[in-house]
Amino acid sequence: MQSHGIPRVAATTLDKSEQARNKERKQITQYQALEKDVVDRVKAKDYSDATFQLTSQLLTQNPEYYTIWNYRRLILQHVFARELAADEAPSEQDAAAVSQADKAGLPPAQHEVLLLIKEDLQFLIPLLKQYPKCYWIWNHRSWLLGTATKHLPAHSAVTLWHAELGLVSKMLGLDSRNFHGWGYRREVVLAIERLSSNGDGEKESGSGNMVESEFAYTTKMIQSNLSNFSAWHYRSQLIPRLLSSRNADTKTRQEFLDAEFELITRALYTDPYDQSLWFYHQYLMATLSPANKQAEPVLEPCGRAEQARYLEREIGSVREMLEGAEDCKYIYQALLEYSGRYLEVEAEGEKVTLEEMRGWLRELRGIDPLREGRWRDLERKMGL
């Protein structure tokens, strides 16, 4: 049946589509006008509240527009400088503001800066809920908190940073493997520790060392999701500081290392195909080698006999993982790596044979033939 040039679409659908297009054209025109207005105002160095509100409108529509975030910071810098430079006596109209500042333990100018920073942090919350992975928003929050650290007493700034730690915890609760979120968390924790190292900060946060609580946080996040590379990585960064803060002796360090091996071994038995788990196991093994400058040793000292004991134990444990996971290349790679190290420290060791290692390499070639060049290099390097 011919349509005679008339689309077979209901008239109402056509009307709606045309209405939608008209609405979109109108929105684009309004957006372009708003953008031009903001840019022209900033070029003219109009750092008024009106310009600031226009940046809010524009960023609400397009939070990825990083240039406008820069403009917003220019305006805020201008306002902060003006407030902090004001040294005239407050008028009677400012009595309420002075009273609030006194309650906060701040001069009026600093209290005004604090309020402005809090307001802008609050402005970002709805944007974060809608665009949690827009990193320009997180960048602006970091700048605001850094500005608070620069212009406010430690006890005021550290309170803001603690609130930010709560916010990033909520974010990681929703997206536990967001490595940008983990990086931001480390930034926040570092700021809190620095601020808490002086007298003012300690009144707000107690001890400035957060390594114990952060280590416990990694445990919590790992227990909720084993496949969390960022949590395992953060844990590895915390371990040297943790042992140092505990003033751990040799026995305590050995017990700690054994507990970590037990933790990661249970995880590997759960899912030997998870590469993030093997990274952490490799990290623990690396701490046994004094020659490895990439991983700070856990055991001090760790002699050849101690290294051989751990290598024997872990090789045996990894061997057992092959049962039911014969096609897991990570197991064979670990066996080859650890066996090579074992023979270096225990040349006469009987726990591993070259023939067995050749068999593991054959399995690797079969599982992952696309990396044949890599396996040839490994064969040559290990003398197999």
XYZ file of C-alpha atoms in Angstrom:
384
model
C 0.000 0.000 0.000
C 1.418 3.327 -1.060
C 1.646 6.168 1.416
C 1.547 8.885 -1.267
C 4.360 10.789 0.408
C 2.615 10.914 3.785
C 4.548 9.291 6.666
C 2.582 6.570 8.404
C 2.951 8.194 11.819
C 0.139 9.454 13.997
C -0.346 13.198 13.895
C -0.060 13.449 17.664
C 3.369 11.788 17.527
C 4.482 14.253 14.873
C 3.225 17.148 16.951
C 5.020 15.899 20.053
C 8.227 15.380 18.147
C 8.055 18.873 16.708
C 7.264 20.267 20.134
C 10.263 18.451 21.568
C 12.509 19.830 18.846
C 11.251 23.351 19.405
C 11.784 22.986 23.129
C 15.305 21.744 22.528
C 16.090 24.640 20.188
C 14.850 27.063 22.813
C 17.003 25.415 25.497
C 20.074 25.573 23.263
C 19.478 29.248 22.529
C 19.046 30.003 26.223
C 22.154 28.006 27.117
C 24.267 29.804 24.525
C 23.017 33.175 25.741
C 23.801 32.224 29.348
C 27.276 31.036 28.396
C 28.010 34.250 26.496
C 26.761 36.348 29.398
C 29.045 34.572 31.884
C 32.101 34.732 29.629
C 31.563 38.418 28.836
C 31.117 39.288 32.507
C 34.291 37.492 33.578
C 36.286 39.059 30.746
C 35.090 42.422 32.030
C 36.188 41.360 35.545
C 32.652 41.580 36.820
C 33.032 39.415 39.922
C 29.656 40.337 41.355
C 27.173 38.071 43.075
C 25.036 38.208 39.928
C 27.884 36.727 37.881
C 28.436 34.089 40.545
C 24.768 33.063 40.400
C 24.961 32.825 36.617
C 27.884 30.388 36.911
C 25.670 28.316 39.216
C 22.959 28.199 36.563
C 25.418 27.238 33.841
C 27.186 24.551 35.878
C 23.873 23.059 36.945
C 23.142 22.496 33.267
C 26.664 21.438 32.304
C 28.982 20.457 35.184
C 31.627 19.218 32.713
C 32.365 22.806 31.611
C 35.669 23.134 33.464
C 36.329 26.697 32.266
C 33.259 27.886 34.153
C 34.552 26.164 37.295
C 37.723 28.213 36.852
C 35.628 31.365 36.518
C 33.712 30.445 39.662
C 36.971 30.103 41.570
C 38.133 33.500 40.287
C 34.986 35.076 41.693
C 35.356 33.278 45.022
C 39.007 34.300 45.296
C 37.953 37.900 44.747
C 35.255 37.645 47.428
C 37.563 35.923 49.928
C 40.265 38.545 49.415
C 37.735 41.337 49.898
C 36.352 39.818 53.095
C 39.759 39.137 54.618
C 41.020 42.606 53.729
C 38.091 44.337 55.415
C 39.541 45.761 58.618
C 37.077 48.529 59.391
C 35.014 48.236 62.567
C 31.720 46.409 62.050
C 28.581 48.528 61.946
C 25.532 48.019 64.111
C 23.895 46.155 61.232
C 26.619 43.531 61.515
C 25.918 42.783 65.167
C 24.226 39.452 64.431
C 27.092 38.367 62.179
C 29.630 39.355 64.831
C 27.713 37.348 67.418
C 27.693 34.260 65.183
C 31.396 34.667 64.494
C 32.107 34.877 68.228
C 30.182 31.655 68.812
C 32.273 29.970 66.123
C 35.457 31.323 67.691
C 36.403 33.199 64.527
C 36.904 36.824 63.496
C 33.948 38.091 61.409
C 35.932 38.029 58.148
C 37.038 34.412 58.597
C 33.547 33.407 59.657
C 32.157 34.915 56.459
C 34.709 32.964 54.413
C 33.700 29.791 56.253
C 30.026 30.403 55.480
C 30.776 31.020 51.803
C 32.777 27.801 51.564
C 30.022 25.821 53.293
C 27.419 27.275 50.939
C 29.439 26.332 47.881
C 30.082 22.823 49.208
C 26.335 22.490 49.717
C 25.665 23.731 46.175
C 27.725 20.808 44.880
C 25.756 18.069 46.673
C 22.829 17.853 44.193
C 25.317 17.916 41.324
C 27.277 15.048 42.865
C 24.120 12.989 43.254
C 23.289 13.504 39.596
C 26.857 13.331 38.251
C 28.891 11.256 40.755
C 31.677 10.647 38.238
C 32.100 14.238 37.111
C 35.571 14.869 38.445
C 35.406 18.644 37.926
C 32.920 18.693 40.794
C 35.300 16.750 43.037
C 38.149 18.989 41.915
C 36.183 22.062 42.966
C 35.412 20.523 46.362
C 39.097 19.840 46.857
C 39.897 23.455 45.983
C 37.297 24.776 48.436
C 38.679 22.638 51.251
C 42.236 23.621 50.397
C 41.170 27.262 50.528
C 39.619 26.661 53.944
C 42.911 25.171 55.113
C 44.749 28.240 53.838
C 42.507 30.948 55.285
C 40.919 29.408 58.391
C 42.228 28.124 61.722
C 42.958 24.402 61.849
C 39.993 23.584 64.097
C 37.558 25.055 61.542
C 39.232 23.560 58.482
C 39.579 20.071 59.957
C 35.842 19.972 60.683
C 35.149 20.530 56.989
C 37.633 17.830 55.997
C 36.035 15.351 58.418
C 32.656 16.031 56.834
C 34.251 15.404 53.439
C 35.562 12.053 54.650
C 31.996 11.096 55.514
C 30.865 12.136 52.050
C 33.543 10.145 50.232
C 32.710 7.126 52.406
C 29.124 7.343 51.180
C 30.357 7.616 47.604
C 32.542 4.521 47.947
C 29.619 2.747 49.571
C 27.725 3.258 46.311
C 30.693 2.559 44.017
C 33.288 0.671 46.043
C 35.759 0.163 43.184
C 35.906 3.769 41.972
C 39.671 4.315 42.005
C 39.208 8.086 41.661
C 37.163 7.975 44.859
C 39.898 6.043 46.648
C 42.472 8.568 45.484
C 40.297 11.409 46.751
C 39.888 9.609 50.081
C 43.669 9.437 50.504
C 43.851 13.180 49.809
C 41.191 13.889 52.442
C 42.826 11.654 55.058
C 46.221 13.261 54.454
C 44.720 16.724 54.954
C 43.047 15.667 58.215
C 46.274 14.162 59.522
C 48.254 17.287 58.665
C 45.738 19.603 60.294
C 45.430 17.358 63.337
C 49.159 17.364 63.934
C 48.971 20.826 65.509
C 47.285 21.873 68.721
C 44.139 23.364 67.206
C 43.446 20.318 65.062
C 43.864 17.891 67.927
C 41.000 19.507 69.794
C 38.704 18.538 66.962
C 39.982 15.150 65.880
C 42.105 13.655 68.609
C 45.207 11.893 67.379
C 46.309 12.956 63.933
C 47.276 9.414 62.937
C 44.371 7.793 61.089
C 46.239 4.706 59.913
C 44.389 2.320 62.248
C 40.930 3.519 61.240
C 41.840 3.549 57.544
C 43.291 0.041 57.736
C 40.048 -1.104 59.363
C 38.144 0.632 56.559
C 40.021 -1.371 53.913
C 39.134 -4.553 55.805
C 35.472 -3.572 55.794
C 35.476 -2.785 52.073
C 37.341 -5.986 51.196
C 34.902 -8.073 53.197
C 32.004 -6.552 51.269
C 33.717 -7.095 47.890
C 36.898 -9.138 47.499
C 37.427 -7.896 43.947
C 38.410 -4.396 45.019
C 41.886 -3.618 43.728
C 41.831 -0.086 45.157
C 41.112 -1.357 48.670
C 43.897 -3.944 48.468
C 46.284 -1.314 47.082
C 45.434 1.180 49.830
C 45.933 -1.581 52.392
C 49.441 -2.243 51.074
C 50.275 1.457 51.395
C 49.069 1.556 54.989
C 50.930 -1.511 56.278
C 54.389 0.075 56.798
C 52.859 3.033 58.660
C 50.590 0.734 60.650
C 53.447 -1.419 61.926
C 55.518 1.657 62.686
C 52.697 3.302 64.647
C 52.245 0.099 66.656
C 55.985 -0.089 67.386
C 55.706 -3.701 66.268
C 58.519 -6.029 67.312
C 59.706 -9.025 65.276
C 57.124 -11.414 66.715
C 54.263 -8.974 66.169
C 55.360 -8.354 62.597
C 55.516 -12.070 61.870
C 52.054 -12.632 63.332
C 50.735 -9.720 61.294
C 52.253 -11.032 58.056
C 50.899 -14.523 58.705
C 47.424 -13.066 59.271
C 47.615 -11.132 55.991
C 48.702 -14.247 54.118
C 45.797 -16.128 55.661
C 43.384 -13.374 54.611
C 44.537 -13.264 50.996
C 44.797 -17.055 50.730
C 41.161 -17.452 51.783
C 40.237 -14.851 49.179
C 42.229 -16.654 46.470
C 40.560 -19.963 47.257
C 37.248 -18.150 46.827
C 38.158 -16.772 43.391
C 41.604 -17.632 41.979
C 40.648 -15.929 38.702
C 40.542 -12.469 40.331
C 43.727 -10.637 39.352
C 43.366 -7.986 42.071
C 43.825 -10.704 44.703
C 47.035 -11.923 43.082
C 48.421 -8.387 43.061
C 48.096 -8.241 46.845
C 49.588 -11.718 47.269
C 52.526 -10.634 45.097
C 52.920 -7.536 47.253
C 53.157 -9.631 50.427
C 55.700 -11.914 48.772
C 57.689 -8.875 47.632
C 58.022 -7.663 51.236
C 60.074 -10.796 51.969
C 62.875 -9.773 49.617
C 65.326 -7.195 51.027
C 66.493 -6.520 47.463
C 63.037 -5.365 46.396
C 62.979 -1.582 46.789
C 59.344 -1.326 45.641
C 57.933 -2.921 48.795
C 59.037 -1.940 52.282
C 59.874 -5.100 54.278
C 57.395 -6.267 56.893
C 59.845 -8.602 58.619
C 63.038 -6.972 59.833
C 65.339 -8.712 59.310
C 64.188 -11.371 56.851
C 67.057 -13.788 56.222
C 67.348 -16.466 53.567
C 66.002 -19.172 55.860
C 62.927 -17.082 56.656
C 62.389 -16.306 52.982
C 62.687 -19.984 52.078
C 60.169 -20.951 54.755
C 57.556 -18.516 53.471
C 58.221 -19.409 49.838
C 57.850 -23.134 50.558
C 54.602 -22.547 52.385
C 53.082 -20.288 49.743
C 54.164 -22.496 46.840
C 52.442 -25.412 48.551
C 49.322 -23.348 49.149
C 49.180 -22.107 45.551
C 49.708 -25.657 44.264
C 46.559 -26.741 46.063
C 44.584 -24.033 44.268
C 45.093 -25.871 40.978
C 42.498 -28.434 41.975
C 39.369 -27.346 40.149
C 41.121 -24.337 38.579
C 43.509 -26.028 36.165
C 42.790 -23.381 33.523
C 43.729 -20.401 35.733
C 46.888 -18.846 34.334
C 47.469 -16.687 37.423
C 48.173 -19.809 39.476
C 50.839 -21.046 37.050
C 52.407 -17.589 36.846
C 52.596 -17.386 40.635
C 54.073 -20.878 40.888
C 56.775 -20.040 38.364
C 57.616 -16.682 39.951
C 57.764 -17.988 43.515
C 59.609 -21.162 42.513
C 62.280 -19.125 40.749
C 62.775 -17.039 43.873
C 62.780 -20.151 46.044
C 65.609 -21.718 44.045
C 67.583 -18.473 44.352
C 67.522 -18.576 48.158
C 67.489 -22.367 48.511
C 69.516 -23.765 45.630
C 69.356 -27.301 47.024
C 65.664 -27.057 47.807
C 63.580 -30.125 47.091
C 60.144 -28.523 47.183
C 60.317 -27.577 43.493
C 61.900 -29.278 40.485
C 62.811 -27.824 37.115
C 60.709 -30.482 35.419
C 57.687 -29.370 37.400
C 58.342 -25.762 36.429
C 58.588 -26.752 32.756
C 55.193 -28.408 33.102
C 53.664 -25.218 34.512
C 55.134 -23.244 31.635
C 53.617 -25.693 29.127
C 50.239 -25.161 30.749
C 50.648 -21.397 30.440
C 51.439 -21.720 26.755
C 48.296 -23.747 26.249
C 46.052 -21.405 28.230
C 47.415 -18.160 26.775
C 49.038 -18.825 23.374
C 48.793 -15.163 22.351
C 51.621 -14.361 24.787
C 54.003 -16.943 23.364
C 56.774 -14.354 23.120
C 56.426 -13.606 26.809
C 56.579 -17.290 27.716
C 59.716 -17.744 25.589
C 61.369 -14.867 27.434
C 60.325 -16.385 30.763
C 61.686 -19.772 29.712
C 65.024 -18.241 28.756
C 65.221 -16.101 31.888
C 64.526 -19.041 34.213
C 66.768 -21.444 32.331
C 63.977 -23.903 31.606
